[in-house]
XYZ file of C-alpha atoms in Angstrom:
315
model
C -63.651 59.649 -34.131
C -61.531 57.611 -32.108
C -62.090 58.555 -27.995
C -59.730 58.322 -25.094
C -61.417 55.132 -23.997
C -61.086 53.401 -26.931
C -57.211 53.628 -26.969
C -57.155 52.899 -23.069
C -59.231 49.509 -24.157
C -56.790 48.751 -26.814
C -54.031 49.491 -24.967
C -55.369 47.150 -21.824
C -56.338 44.224 -24.273
C -52.600 44.573 -25.762
C -50.985 43.906 -22.314
C -53.459 41.743 -21.529
C -52.790 39.599 -24.493
C -48.957 39.932 -24.379
C -49.299 38.548 -20.640
C -51.550 35.521 -21.510
C -48.840 34.680 -24.014
C -46.332 34.571 -21.719
C -48.008 32.846 -19.219
C -48.901 30.006 -21.671
C -45.296 29.785 -23.344
C -44.012 29.671 -20.080
C -46.085 26.908 -18.873
C -45.265 25.292 -22.436
C -41.166 25.538 -21.539
C -41.521 24.061 -18.335
C -44.041 21.196 -19.390
C -41.006 20.371 -21.997
C -37.900 20.992 -19.698
C -39.523 18.723 -16.977
C -40.015 15.911 -19.621
C -36.836 16.439 -20.522
C -35.360 16.132 -16.857
C -37.213 13.624 -16.371
C -35.687 11.692 -18.936
C -32.546 12.521 -18.416
C -33.015 11.137 -14.925
C -34.305 8.137 -15.844
C -31.350 7.461 -18.206
C -28.811 8.394 -15.484
C -30.273 5.837 -12.979
C -30.277 3.149 -15.835
C -26.676 3.923 -16.424
C -25.956 3.736 -12.428
C -27.780 0.628 -12.751
C -25.817 -1.198 -15.553
C -22.380 0.733 -13.482
C -23.657 -1.476 -10.126
C -24.092 -4.899 -12.056
C -20.577 -4.355 -13.594
C -18.835 -3.556 -10.439
C -20.110 -6.344 -8.823
C -19.729 -8.891 -11.576
C -16.078 -7.235 -11.505
C -16.018 -8.269 -7.606
C -17.659 -11.952 -8.085
C -14.951 -12.715 -10.583
C -11.851 -10.978 -8.124
C -13.417 -13.049 -5.568
C -13.617 -16.251 -7.609
C -9.791 -15.309 -8.561
C -8.514 -15.083 -5.100
C -10.242 -18.426 -4.065
C -8.863 -20.499 -6.897
C -4.882 -18.234 -5.467
C -5.467 -19.494 -2.288
C -6.188 -23.053 -3.098
C -3.071 -22.868 -5.542
C -1.005 -20.943 -3.846
C 0.258 -23.467 -2.057
C 1.400 -25.280 -4.667
C 3.030 -22.894 -6.305
C 5.516 -21.630 -3.995
C 6.051 -25.165 -2.762
C 9.949 -25.466 -3.051
C 10.455 -21.604 -4.239
C 12.522 -21.037 -0.723
C 13.298 -24.488 0.686
C 15.904 -24.438 2.988
C 15.470 -21.140 3.424
C 15.264 -18.841 6.565
C 12.717 -15.776 6.613
C 12.352 -13.030 9.045
C 8.957 -10.958 9.147
C 9.106 -7.355 10.048
C 5.561 -5.947 10.573
C 4.443 -2.380 10.776
C 2.126 -1.129 13.092
C -0.962 -1.130 10.574
C -0.162 -4.362 9.409
C -3.287 -6.462 9.541
C -2.765 -9.408 11.912
C -4.499 -11.591 9.448
C -2.133 -10.737 6.320
C 0.384 -11.523 8.811
C -0.687 -15.143 10.044
C -1.746 -15.829 6.253
C 1.658 -14.758 4.677
C 3.632 -16.844 7.406
C 1.919 -20.057 6.636
C 2.946 -19.435 3.234
C 6.717 -18.618 4.051
C 6.350 -22.185 5.462
C 4.870 -23.947 2.712
C 7.350 -22.678 0.483
C 10.087 -24.759 2.350
C 11.690 -21.457 4.601
C 11.513 -21.338 8.103
C 10.588 -17.870 9.921
C 12.788 -17.126 12.381
C 11.482 -14.441 14.165
C 8.792 -11.645 14.174
C 9.632 -8.439 14.908
C 6.669 -5.329 14.586
C 7.218 -1.558 14.316
C 5.392 0.552 16.862
C 3.985 3.917 15.883
C 6.530 5.657 17.700
C 9.270 3.971 14.978
C 7.556 5.937 12.092
C 6.843 9.377 14.260
C 8.666 12.384 12.609
C 8.435 13.579 16.355
C 10.356 10.454 17.209
C 12.859 10.436 14.739
C 15.751 12.282 16.802
C 15.100 10.073 19.638
C 15.232 6.933 17.255
C 18.454 8.359 15.778
C 20.163 8.357 18.646
C 19.145 5.179 19.896
C 20.023 3.283 16.704
C 23.707 5.389 16.779
C 24.175 4.002 20.095
C 23.622 0.480 19.554
C 25.508 0.526 16.700
C 27.680 -3.306 16.913
C 31.207 -3.169 16.293
C 33.101 -4.048 13.155
C 29.463 -2.889 11.444
C 29.785 0.167 9.110
C 26.699 2.432 9.237
C 25.792 4.253 5.798
C 26.209 8.171 5.396
C 22.446 8.771 5.539
C 21.916 10.242 8.606
C 17.438 9.501 8.297
C 16.396 7.356 11.264
C 14.724 5.056 8.830
C 18.103 3.897 6.776
C 19.530 3.755 10.171
C 17.400 1.470 11.753
C 17.418 -0.454 8.747
C 21.492 -0.823 9.371
C 21.281 -1.725 12.603
C 18.578 -4.617 12.226
C 19.853 -5.853 9.155
C 23.381 -6.329 10.749
C 21.800 -8.537 13.666
C 18.669 -10.053 12.182
C 20.050 -10.774 8.468
C 22.809 -13.438 7.557
C 25.714 -12.023 5.387
C 24.329 -12.479 1.940
C 27.689 -14.090 0.870
C 28.240 -16.378 3.158
C 25.044 -16.807 4.872
C 27.110 -16.407 8.530
C 25.759 -14.102 11.090
C 27.049 -10.894 10.931
C 26.948 -9.611 14.878
C 27.291 -11.864 18.037
C 24.046 -12.903 19.820
C 24.640 -10.283 22.317
C 24.963 -7.137 19.936
C 21.352 -8.839 18.429
C 19.792 -8.892 22.348
C 21.032 -5.611 22.970
C 19.698 -4.127 19.697
C 16.153 -5.452 20.020
C 16.253 -4.685 23.743
C 17.680 -0.778 23.291
C 15.064 -0.436 20.793
C 12.277 -2.112 22.496
C 13.018 -0.216 25.407
C 12.999 2.507 23.434
C 9.257 1.794 22.495
C 10.402 1.531 18.839
C 9.504 -1.961 18.505
C 7.994 -5.587 19.829
C 9.257 -8.961 19.314
C 7.025 -11.977 19.113
C 9.218 -14.244 21.205
C 12.883 -15.183 20.158
C 14.342 -13.491 17.528
C 17.618 -15.222 15.329
C 19.125 -13.992 11.853
C 17.879 -15.192 8.651
C 18.840 -15.105 4.899
C 15.925 -12.827 3.648
C 13.211 -10.430 4.928
C 9.728 -9.502 4.587
C 8.412 -5.963 5.582
C 4.457 -6.445 5.915
C 3.055 -2.877 6.040
C -0.747 -1.575 5.723
C -2.471 0.785 3.970
C -1.000 4.655 2.880
C -0.291 6.638 5.878
C -2.884 9.918 6.404
C -2.863 13.128 8.777
C 0.059 15.211 9.705
C 3.688 13.949 8.903
C 1.895 11.238 6.419
C 4.709 11.689 4.134
C 7.588 11.620 6.868
C 5.940 8.134 7.962
C 6.249 6.295 4.100
C 9.229 7.678 3.972
C 10.837 6.093 7.445
C 9.060 2.899 6.428
C 10.295 2.772 2.982
C 14.215 3.876 3.414
C 13.808 1.462 6.205
C 13.092 -1.624 3.692
C 15.323 -0.401 1.465
C 18.466 -0.607 3.862
C 17.139 -3.865 5.430
C 17.456 -5.236 1.653
C 21.043 -4.218 1.280
C 21.862 -5.574 4.228
C 20.981 -9.388 3.389
C 19.973 -11.741 0.583
C 16.784 -10.077 -0.010
C 13.700 -8.593 1.225
C 10.327 -7.692 0.071
C 8.260 -4.686 1.061
C 4.451 -5.860 0.943
C 1.047 -3.939 1.657
C -2.126 -3.606 1.267
C -4.204 -1.170 -1.313
C -3.571 2.037 -1.079
C 0.417 1.419 0.364
C 1.274 2.269 -3.623
C -0.044 5.626 -3.093
C 2.083 8.469 -2.197
C 1.865 8.509 1.292
C 2.271 4.842 1.584
C 5.589 3.233 2.190
C 5.361 1.312 -1.222
C 4.982 4.631 -3.084
C 7.602 6.270 -2.294
C 9.752 3.089 -3.682
C 8.497 3.138 -6.252
C 8.917 6.354 -6.954
C 12.922 6.442 -5.853
C 14.581 4.576 -8.680
C 17.689 3.617 -6.338
C 15.281 1.903 -4.565
C 13.373 0.080 -6.984
C 16.601 -1.251 -8.283
C 17.335 -3.530 -5.513
C 14.025 -3.538 -3.033
C 10.653 -5.574 -4.670
C 7.384 -4.244 -3.543
C 4.411 -6.102 -3.485
C 0.818 -3.815 -3.481
C -1.732 -6.438 -2.525
C -0.897 -8.412 0.376
C -4.372 -8.558 1.697
C -5.080 -11.009 -0.985
C -3.701 -14.536 -1.672
C -2.718 -13.541 -4.907
C -0.460 -10.873 -3.487
C 0.856 -13.142 -0.992
C 1.879 -15.489 -3.634
C 3.670 -12.890 -5.327
C 5.282 -12.021 -2.033
C 6.704 -15.207 -1.657
C 8.083 -15.408 -5.203
C 9.304 -12.109 -5.172
C 12.022 -13.314 -2.336
C 13.114 -15.822 -4.857
C 13.744 -13.387 -7.262
C 15.355 -11.573 -5.037
C 18.234 -14.343 -4.164
C 18.596 -14.804 -7.893
C 19.564 -11.127 -7.803
C 16.652 -9.631 -9.445
C 14.242 -6.969 -7.871
C 10.420 -5.798 -9.308
C 7.007 -3.852 -9.006
C 4.041 -6.142 -8.320
C 0.522 -6.000 -7.557
C -2.507 -4.224 -8.802
C -1.422 -0.491 -8.667
C -0.782 2.043 -11.321
C 2.758 1.772 -11.250
C 3.074 -1.842 -10.420
C 5.015 -3.671 -13.406
C 3.008 -6.867 -13.289
C 1.058 -8.773 -10.878
C 3.733 -11.021 -9.785
C 7.390 -12.391 -11.129
C 7.168 -14.083 -14.508
C 4.110 -12.759 -15.190
C 3.505 -9.841 -18.100
C 1.279 -7.071 -17.287
C -1.475 -7.939 -19.937
C -1.572 -11.663 -18.065
C 0.652 -13.353 -20.781
């Protein structure tokens, strides 16, 4: 006869066996899971190490290529702008080292830099746009027709283009020395630009900017510089807008230009001016401007080629 005590002992034994099975099963599972995770971690670590090695190798190759471009640059650009003149315009975030290197390369191309103009932070400040527009309109030289577009970047480009660039058809000044002095003085007094000594009208212009703009009003700042450069191009024999890495992004001046077909059809852009190769491309793009061409050069995804005359695949 089976007693109640026997039933209780049997049930207790079943639960004990079940608990023991769960413990043993989970221990085995955890061991297997941890082992798998450890293996995956080791594989990922190996992949990271391989990627870092590839990155270091690519950086070394880029450094070697830029060193080569720096050494060969003067020979490549020699005579490209012989007896031409260039005015150099920089934004507030342009690097002085890039400016100086580019200025030197302009001289090695056979051209002369006739003046340097630095746009201040206020120039592209959306909060100062009405003031910039008023100053530019007041300084409009007699006989100079401004575009109907009322944005301050375009108007400022028309003003500086009319006084700082020569007529593209006859290479003669488009305004008087008094009007040039008045325009530069008025914009300087308004806090919108600074000049590096005497400025004389030139045939060509380089607008050198930094990277992309950030923070509040970044898009408006980029648009002001982009429209300024495009209008400057319309005023003379040619203009190149050059910038550092990031300048071709959506809130970079070059990015704004490249998103506007009316601007890209006339204005050349170079998005890697912080490199020797980019500076060489800038001089070659100026030469292309003289011949009536325009292009998007550099290493960004929206560039068409590294430099004029060089296909995107390097051929």
